[in-house]
Amino acid sequence: MIIDAHQHFWDPARADYPWMMAPELAPIRRAFGPADLAPLLQANRIDASIVVQCRSSLAETEEFLATAHATPSVIGVVGWADLTDAALGDTLDRLRSLPAGAKLVGIRHQVHDEADPDWLLRTDVQSGLAALVARDLAYDFLVRTRELPAAIATAKAFPQARFVLDHAAKPPIASGGSAEWSERIAQLAACDNVWCKVSGLATEAKWDEWDAERLFPYLRHVANCFGEDRLIFGSDWPVCLLAGSYSEIKSALEACLAKLGPSVREKAFGVNAKAAYRLA
């Protein structure tokens, strides 16, 4: 099974997405749903996808589970729940009792938007993460270089947990890279309970000047650090449309992964996502 482990659905006419208000994001400030994704999956020979949270909303998580229930190709939901809520365990149990509750495979919060770079290390957040671990749910790190130290400490604090690093922590590709990002990625990868999504890279480059060759050094670095068993493909559709079409993004990542070896490519396009998210 070939899996796109990172895509989104949203409708700005029905909900607020504060991060989407920047003028340069106008091209994607419209509704995107399963009917829009289906032909792209078919054209690119993708069998299934995991839909990932877009806003801090339990209602969105419930909507995604309902969508997954009605959409066989959506095999997993990485939703949102309040990690600071003392009743988080009850909330997770309720979500998992919904008709498609078994498709809730993980939780994510937009940590890189928090003012505190150590937000993940707050006592209430760590208690929330413990509730996820107790229910065998993964946690997606949405962080940049600034928050990587807290992610590293968190991964070490919960060695029995499964963590997935989104977008390779958004390397500063457009500005030519960062030694700090490279070093912290290596430190996080030393935690063997963390997987890395090679997603969202094109939108971290200059949107009109990127190609597979420019992405490859960053993908090669995370591959060297995480190894072939912990890299996961994700399109980051429809955010990726800012830089290129679904096919262009997938083809570029496929070319980069293939340069690292056929087994790297094969595992990143499905096997590793199954392991990280405990997919059937």
mmCIF file of N, CA and C in Angstrom, residues 62-161:
data_model
loop_
_atom_site.group_PDB
_atom_site.id
_atom_site.type_symbol
_atom_site.label_atom_id
_atom_site.label_comp_id
_atom_site.label_asym_id
_atom_site.label_seq_id
_atom_site.Cartn_x
_atom_site.Cartn_y
_atom_site.Cartn_z
ATOM 1 N N GLU A 62 -13.473 15.850 15.078
ATOM 2 C CA GLU A 62 -14.691 15.061 14.910
ATOM 3 C C GLU A 62 -15.120 15.046 13.443
ATOM 4 N N GLU A 63 -14.998 16.184 12.760
ATOM 5 C CA GLU A 63 -15.341 16.244 11.339
ATOM 6 C C GLU A 63 -14.424 15.347 10.514
ATOM 7 N N PHE A 64 -13.143 15.353 10.836
ATOM 8 C CA PHE A 64 -12.200 14.504 10.101
ATOM 9 C C PHE A 64 -12.503 13.026 10.311
ATOM 10 N N LEU A 65 -12.904 12.665 11.520
ATOM 11 C CA LEU A 65 -13.263 11.275 11.767
ATOM 12 C C LEU A 65 -14.512 10.900 10.985
ATOM 13 N N ALA A 66 -15.469 11.824 10.898
ATOM 14 C CA ALA A 66 -16.662 11.564 10.095
ATOM 15 C C ALA A 66 -16.294 11.428 8.621
ATOM 16 N N THR A 67 -15.377 12.271 8.157
ATOM 17 C CA THR A 67 -14.914 12.183 6.770
ATOM 18 C C THR A 67 -14.215 10.852 6.529
ATOM 19 N N ALA A 68 -13.382 10.436 7.471
ATOM 20 C CA ALA A 68 -12.688 9.156 7.335
ATOM 21 C C ALA A 68 -13.678 7.996 7.300
ATOM 22 N N HIS A 69 -14.746 8.104 8.074
ATOM 23 C CA HIS A 69 -15.775 7.064 8.098
ATOM 24 C C HIS A 69 -16.437 6.927 6.723
ATOM 25 N N ALA A 70 -16.575 8.066 6.037
ATOM 26 C CA ALA A 70 -17.255 8.074 4.735
ATOM 27 C C ALA A 70 -16.301 7.945 3.556
ATOM 28 N N THR A 71 -14.999 7.946 3.818
ATOM 29 C CA THR A 71 -13.994 7.974 2.758
ATOM 30 C C THR A 71 -12.988 6.846 2.980
ATOM 31 N N PRO A 72 -13.155 5.711 2.315
ATOM 32 C CA PRO A 72 -12.272 4.562 2.560
ATOM 33 C C PRO A 72 -10.791 4.855 2.360
ATOM 34 N N SER A 73 -10.468 5.798 1.464
ATOM 35 C CA SER A 73 -9.049 6.074 1.208
ATOM 36 C C SER A 73 -8.371 6.794 2.371
ATOM 37 N N VAL A 74 -9.157 7.423 3.253
ATOM 38 C CA VAL A 74 -8.588 8.069 4.433
ATOM 39 C C VAL A 74 -8.475 7.012 5.529
ATOM 40 N N ILE A 75 -7.256 6.527 5.758
ATOM 41 C CA ILE A 75 -7.072 5.417 6.690
ATOM 42 C C ILE A 75 -6.617 5.871 8.082
ATOM 43 N N GLY A 76 -6.368 7.167 8.219
ATOM 44 C CA GLY A 76 -5.949 7.664 9.519
ATOM 45 C C GLY A 76 -6.233 9.137 9.681
ATOM 46 N N VAL A 77 -6.422 9.559 10.926
ATOM 47 C CA VAL A 77 -6.630 10.965 11.274
ATOM 48 C C VAL A 77 -5.635 11.351 12.366
ATOM 49 N N VAL A 78 -4.845 12.376 12.094
ATOM 50 C CA VAL A 78 -4.040 13.012 13.143
ATOM 51 C C VAL A 78 -4.797 14.284 13.514
ATOM 52 N N GLY A 79 -5.515 14.233 14.598
ATOM 53 C CA GLY A 79 -6.387 15.331 14.977
ATOM 54 C C GLY A 79 -5.769 16.255 16.007
ATOM 55 N N TRP A 80 -6.610 17.095 16.582
ATOM 56 C CA TRP A 80 -6.185 18.016 17.642
ATOM 57 C C TRP A 80 -7.001 17.723 18.885
ATOM 58 N N ALA A 81 -6.360 17.808 20.024
ATOM 59 C CA ALA A 81 -7.023 17.808 21.325
ATOM 60 C C ALA A 81 -6.139 18.622 22.253
ATOM 61 N N ASP A 82 -6.742 19.187 23.263
ATOM 62 C CA ASP A 82 -6.030 20.100 24.166
ATOM 63 C C ASP A 82 -5.127 19.324 25.110
ATOM 64 N N LEU A 83 -3.828 19.368 24.866
ATOM 65 C CA LEU A 83 -2.878 18.651 25.705
ATOM 66 C C LEU A 83 -2.793 19.225 27.116
ATOM 67 N N THR A 84 -3.278 20.453 27.314
ATOM 68 C CA THR A 84 -3.214 21.071 28.644
ATOM 69 C C THR A 84 -4.453 20.771 29.485
ATOM 70 N N ASP A 85 -5.409 20.064 28.924
ATOM 71 C CA ASP A 85 -6.673 19.771 29.607
ATOM 72 C C ASP A 85 -6.512 18.553 30.515
ATOM 73 N N ALA A 86 -6.812 18.720 31.776
ATOM 74 C CA ALA A 86 -6.689 17.609 32.723
ATOM 75 C C ALA A 86 -7.627 16.459 32.373
ATOM 76 N N ALA A 87 -8.680 16.754 31.623
ATOM 77 C CA ALA A 87 -9.646 15.724 31.221
ATOM 78 C C ALA A 87 -9.364 15.191 29.819
ATOM 79 N N LEU A 88 -8.139 15.369 29.334
ATOM 80 C CA LEU A 88 -7.804 14.937 27.978
ATOM 81 C C LEU A 88 -8.087 13.449 27.768
ATOM 82 N N GLY A 89 -7.785 12.627 28.753
ATOM 83 C CA GLY A 89 -8.014 11.194 28.600
ATOM 84 C C GLY A 89 -9.461 10.885 28.275
ATOM 85 N N ASP A 90 -10.385 11.544 28.951
ATOM 86 C CA ASP A 90 -11.812 11.342 28.676
ATOM 87 C C ASP A 90 -12.161 11.789 27.267
ATOM 88 N N THR A 91 -11.557 12.908 26.844
ATOM 89 C CA THR A 91 -11.815 13.412 25.489
ATOM 90 C C THR A 91 -11.346 12.413 24.442
ATOM 91 N N LEU A 92 -10.162 11.876 24.642
ATOM 92 C CA LEU A 92 -9.630 10.901 23.679
ATOM 93 C C LEU A 92 -10.495 9.649 23.644
ATOM 94 N N ASP A 93 -10.948 9.207 24.798
ATOM 95 C CA ASP A 93 -11.813 8.020 24.851
ATOM 96 C C ASP A 93 -13.118 8.279 24.105
ATOM 97 N N ARG A 94 -13.660 9.488 24.236
ATOM 98 C CA ARG A 94 -14.893 9.817 23.524
ATOM 99 C C ARG A 94 -14.662 9.840 22.021
ATOM 100 N N LEU A 95 -13.548 10.447 21.595
ATOM 101 C CA LEU A 95 -13.252 10.494 20.163
ATOM 102 C C LEU A 95 -13.110 9.086 19.592
ATOM 103 N N ARG A 96 -12.480 8.220 20.351
ATOM 104 C CA ARG A 96 -12.247 6.858 19.850
ATOM 105 C C ARG A 96 -13.508 6.016 19.888
ATOM 106 N N SER A 97 -14.544 6.493 20.562
ATOM 107 C CA SER A 97 -15.819 5.775 20.594
ATOM 108 C C SER A 97 -16.717 6.148 19.414
ATOM 109 N N LEU A 98 -16.323 7.169 18.642
ATOM 110 C CA LEU A 98 -17.109 7.590 17.488
ATOM 111 C C LEU A 98 -17.046 6.521 16.403
ATOM 112 N N PRO A 99 -17.970 6.564 15.413
ATOM 113 C CA PRO A 99 -18.018 5.508 14.395
ATOM 114 C C PRO A 99 -16.684 5.206 13.724
ATOM 115 N N ALA A 100 -15.874 6.227 13.467
ATOM 116 C CA ALA A 100 -14.559 5.998 12.858
ATOM 117 C C ALA A 100 -13.443 6.257 13.863
ATOM 118 N N GLY A 101 -13.751 6.122 15.151
ATOM 119 C CA GLY A 101 -12.775 6.427 16.183
ATOM 120 C C GLY A 101 -11.507 5.608 16.082
ATOM 121 N N ALA A 102 -11.594 4.435 15.518
ATOM 122 C CA ALA A 102 -10.401 3.596 15.365
ATOM 123 C C ALA A 102 -9.403 4.205 14.392
ATOM 124 N N LYS A 103 -9.868 5.143 13.562
ATOM 125 C CA LYS A 103 -8.972 5.803 12.611
ATOM 126 C C LYS A 103 -8.224 6.985 13.226
ATOM 127 N N LEU A 104 -8.503 7.311 14.485
ATOM 128 C CA LEU A 104 -7.713 8.335 15.170
ATOM 129 C C LEU A 104 -6.366 7.715 15.524
ATOM 130 N N VAL A 105 -5.328 8.137 14.811
ATOM 131 C CA VAL A 105 -4.011 7.510 14.986
ATOM 132 C C VAL A 105 -3.011 8.417 15.698
ATOM 133 N N GLY A 106 -3.362 9.696 15.836
ATOM 134 C CA GLY A 106 -2.428 10.606 16.478
ATOM 135 C C GLY A 106 -3.049 11.956 16.757
ATOM 136 N N ILE A 107 -2.294 12.782 17.471
ATOM 137 C CA ILE A 107 -2.699 14.144 17.836
ATOM 138 C C ILE A 107 -1.566 15.085 17.457
ATOM 139 N N ARG A 108 -1.942 16.323 17.099
ATOM 140 C CA ARG A 108 -0.940 17.337 16.762
ATOM 141 C C ARG A 108 -1.377 18.695 17.290
ATOM 142 N N HIS A 109 -0.411 19.508 17.637
ATOM 143 C CA HIS A 109 -0.648 20.901 18.021
ATOM 144 C C HIS A 109 0.390 21.757 17.297
ATOM 145 N N GLN A 110 0.000 22.978 16.927
ATOM 146 C CA GLN A 110 0.909 23.856 16.186
ATOM 147 C C GLN A 110 1.895 24.516 17.157
ATOM 148 N N VAL A 111 2.837 23.712 17.605
ATOM 149 C CA VAL A 111 3.787 24.150 18.628
ATOM 150 C C VAL A 111 4.625 25.325 18.153
ATOM 151 N N HIS A 112 4.955 25.369 16.867
ATOM 152 C CA HIS A 112 5.814 26.456 16.392
ATOM 153 C C HIS A 112 5.133 27.812 16.420
ATOM 154 N N ASP A 113 3.822 27.835 16.708
ATOM 155 C CA ASP A 113 3.118 29.104 16.844
ATOM 156 C C ASP A 113 3.012 29.557 18.295
ATOM 157 N N GLU A 114 3.467 28.740 19.221
ATOM 158 C CA GLU A 114 3.453 29.117 20.634
ATOM 159 C C GLU A 114 4.603 30.086 20.924
ATOM 160 N N ALA A 115 4.356 31.068 21.788
ATOM 161 C CA ALA A 115 5.400 32.046 22.129
ATOM 162 C C ALA A 115 6.561 31.392 22.871
ATOM 163 N N ASP A 116 6.244 30.375 23.657
ATOM 164 C CA ASP A 116 7.256 29.708 24.486
ATOM 165 C C ASP A 116 7.908 28.572 23.698
ATOM 166 N N PRO A 117 9.208 28.645 23.419
ATOM 167 C CA PRO A 117 9.859 27.568 22.669
ATOM 168 C C PRO A 117 9.885 26.249 23.435
ATOM 169 N N ASP A 118 9.676 26.317 24.759
ATOM 170 C CA ASP A 118 9.653 25.121 25.598
ATOM 171 C C ASP A 118 8.231 24.700 25.959
ATOM 172 N N TRP A 119 7.269 25.096 25.164
ATOM 173 C CA TRP A 119 5.861 24.774 25.431
ATOM 174 C C TRP A 119 5.663 23.278 25.652
ATOM 175 N N LEU A 120 6.330 22.457 24.873
ATOM 176 C CA LEU A 120 6.183 21.011 24.991
ATOM 177 C C LEU A 120 6.586 20.492 26.371
ATOM 178 N N LEU A 121 7.436 21.251 27.069
ATOM 179 C CA LEU A 121 7.961 20.795 28.354
ATOM 180 C C LEU A 121 7.130 21.265 29.555
ATOM 181 N N ARG A 122 6.068 22.007 29.288
ATOM 182 C CA ARG A 122 5.182 22.405 30.385
ATOM 183 C C ARG A 122 4.629 21.164 31.088
ATOM 184 N N THR A 123 4.421 21.269 32.379
ATOM 185 C CA THR A 123 3.930 20.132 33.148
ATOM 186 C C THR A 123 2.586 19.637 32.642
ATOM 187 N N ASP A 124 1.673 20.565 32.316
ATOM 188 C CA ASP A 124 0.352 20.132 31.854
ATOM 189 C C ASP A 124 0.431 19.473 30.483
ATOM 190 N N VAL A 125 1.324 19.974 29.623
ATOM 191 C CA VAL A 125 1.487 19.369 28.300
ATOM 192 C C VAL A 125 2.083 17.971 28.419
ATOM 193 N N GLN A 126 3.071 17.828 29.282
ATOM 194 C CA GLN A 126 3.677 16.509 29.486
ATOM 195 C C GLN A 126 2.650 15.519 30.043
ATOM 196 N N SER A 127 1.758 15.979 30.887
ATOM 197 C CA SER A 127 0.681 15.114 31.388
ATOM 198 C C SER A 127 -0.253 14.704 30.255
ATOM 199 N N GLY A 128 -0.510 15.654 29.355
ATOM 200 C CA GLY A 128 -1.337 15.338 28.198
ATOM 201 C C GLY A 128 -0.682 14.308 27.304
ATOM 202 N N LEU A 129 0.610 14.449 27.096
ATOM 203 C CA LEU A 129 1.333 13.470 26.280
ATOM 204 C C LEU A 129 1.283 12.088 26.933
ATOM 205 N N ALA A 130 1.324 12.048 28.252
ATOM 206 C CA ALA A 130 1.220 10.767 28.950
ATOM 207 C C ALA A 130 -0.129 10.108 28.682
ATOM 208 N N ALA A 131 -1.184 10.920 28.551
ATOM 209 C CA ALA A 131 -2.513 10.378 28.240
ATOM 210 C C ALA A 131 -2.535 9.778 26.831
ATOM 211 N N LEU A 132 -1.813 10.405 25.904
ATOM 212 C CA LEU A 132 -1.714 9.843 24.550
ATOM 213 C C LEU A 132 -0.988 8.501 24.580
ATOM 214 N N VAL A 133 0.125 8.479 25.293
ATOM 215 C CA VAL A 133 0.927 7.254 25.369
ATOM 216 C C VAL A 133 0.103 6.116 25.963
ATOM 217 N N ALA A 134 -0.687 6.434 26.987
ATOM 218 C CA ALA A 134 -1.506 5.408 27.641
ATOM 219 C C ALA A 134 -2.533 4.812 26.687
ATOM 220 N N ARG A 135 -2.893 5.560 25.640
ATOM 221 C CA ARG A 135 -3.881 5.092 24.663
ATOM 222 C C ARG A 135 -3.232 4.690 23.336
ATOM 223 N N ASP A 136 -1.919 4.584 23.341
ATOM 224 C CA ASP A 136 -1.158 4.118 22.186
ATOM 225 C C ASP A 136 -1.396 4.992 20.946
ATOM 226 N N LEU A 137 -1.514 6.296 21.168
ATOM 227 C CA LEU A 137 -1.643 7.245 20.070
ATOM 228 C C LEU A 137 -0.292 7.898 19.805
ATOM 229 N N ALA A 138 -0.012 8.176 18.550
ATOM 230 C CA ALA A 138 1.216 8.885 18.187
ATOM 231 C C ALA A 138 1.031 10.382 18.425
ATOM 232 N N TYR A 139 2.136 11.087 18.476
ATOM 233 C CA TYR A 139 2.096 12.548 18.556
ATOM 234 C C TYR A 139 2.972 13.127 17.461
ATOM 235 N N ASP A 140 2.409 14.034 16.677
ATOM 236 C CA ASP A 140 3.152 14.711 15.606
ATOM 237 C C ASP A 140 3.785 15.986 16.138
ATOM 238 N N PHE A 141 5.104 16.093 15.999
ATOM 239 C CA PHE A 141 5.807 17.330 16.342
ATOM 240 C C PHE A 141 5.681 18.305 15.171
ATOM 241 N N LEU A 142 4.978 19.426 15.363
ATOM 242 C CA LEU A 142 4.972 20.506 14.372
ATOM 243 C C LEU A 142 5.850 21.616 14.946
ATOM 244 N N VAL A 143 7.122 21.533 14.640
ATOM 245 C CA VAL A 143 8.120 22.440 15.220
ATOM 246 C C VAL A 143 9.079 22.911 14.139
ATOM 247 N N ARG A 144 9.764 24.015 14.461
ATOM 248 C CA ARG A 144 10.887 24.478 13.652
ATOM 249 C C ARG A 144 12.170 24.300 14.480
ATOM 250 N N THR A 145 13.264 24.817 13.972
ATOM 251 C CA THR A 145 14.545 24.668 14.657
ATOM 252 C C THR A 145 14.473 25.158 16.097
ATOM 253 N N ARG A 146 13.775 26.265 16.341
ATOM 254 C CA ARG A 146 13.686 26.870 17.673
ATOM 255 C C ARG A 146 13.142 25.907 18.719
ATOM 256 N N GLU A 147 12.163 25.089 18.330
ATOM 257 C CA GLU A 147 11.498 24.210 19.283
ATOM 258 C C GLU A 147 12.089 22.795 19.316
ATOM 259 N N LEU A 148 13.085 22.521 18.497
ATOM 260 C CA LEU A 148 13.652 21.171 18.462
ATOM 261 C C LEU A 148 14.234 20.712 19.803
ATOM 262 N N PRO A 149 14.923 21.574 20.567
ATOM 263 C CA PRO A 149 15.416 21.094 21.863
ATOM 264 C C PRO A 149 14.308 20.556 22.766
ATOM 265 N N ALA A 150 13.151 21.217 22.773
ATOM 266 C CA ALA A 150 12.029 20.731 23.587
ATOM 267 C C ALA A 150 11.489 19.418 23.033
ATOM 268 N N ALA A 151 11.488 19.275 21.716
ATOM 269 C CA ALA A 151 11.041 18.014 21.108
ATOM 270 C C ALA A 151 12.000 16.880 21.471
ATOM 271 N N ILE A 152 13.288 17.168 21.451
ATOM 272 C CA ILE A 152 14.297 16.165 21.808
ATOM 273 C C ILE A 152 14.099 15.713 23.257
ATOM 274 N N ALA A 153 13.920 16.672 24.147
ATOM 275 C CA ALA A 153 13.717 16.341 25.566
ATOM 276 C C ALA A 153 12.439 15.542 25.761
ATOM 277 N N THR A 154 11.409 15.874 24.998
ATOM 278 C CA THR A 154 10.135 15.159 25.102
ATOM 279 C C THR A 154 10.268 13.725 24.612
ATOM 280 N N ALA A 155 10.942 13.539 23.490
ATOM 281 C CA ALA A 155 11.137 12.185 22.969
ATOM 282 C C ALA A 155 11.918 11.328 23.964
ATOM 283 N N LYS A 156 12.882 11.939 24.651
ATOM 284 C CA LYS A 156 13.658 11.206 25.654
ATOM 285 C C LYS A 156 12.823 10.908 26.903
ATOM 286 N N ALA A 157 11.894 11.810 27.225
ATOM 287 C CA ALA A 157 11.073 11.633 28.422
ATOM 288 C C ALA A 157 10.045 10.519 28.259
ATOM 289 N N PHE A 158 9.688 10.223 26.991
ATOM 290 C CA PHE A 158 8.687 9.190 26.720
ATOM 291 C C PHE A 158 9.262 8.164 25.744
ATOM 292 N N PRO A 159 10.215 7.361 26.181
ATOM 293 C CA PRO A 159 10.855 6.416 25.260
ATOM 294 C C PRO A 159 9.898 5.372 24.701
ATOM 295 N N GLN A 160 8.763 5.148 25.387
ATOM 296 C CA GLN A 160 7.795 4.164 24.934
ATOM 297 C C GLN A 160 6.789 4.752 23.940
ATOM 298 N N ALA A 161 6.844 6.063 23.719
ATOM 299 C CA ALA A 161 5.896 6.744 22.834
ATOM 300 C C ALA A 161 6.360 6.684 21.389
#
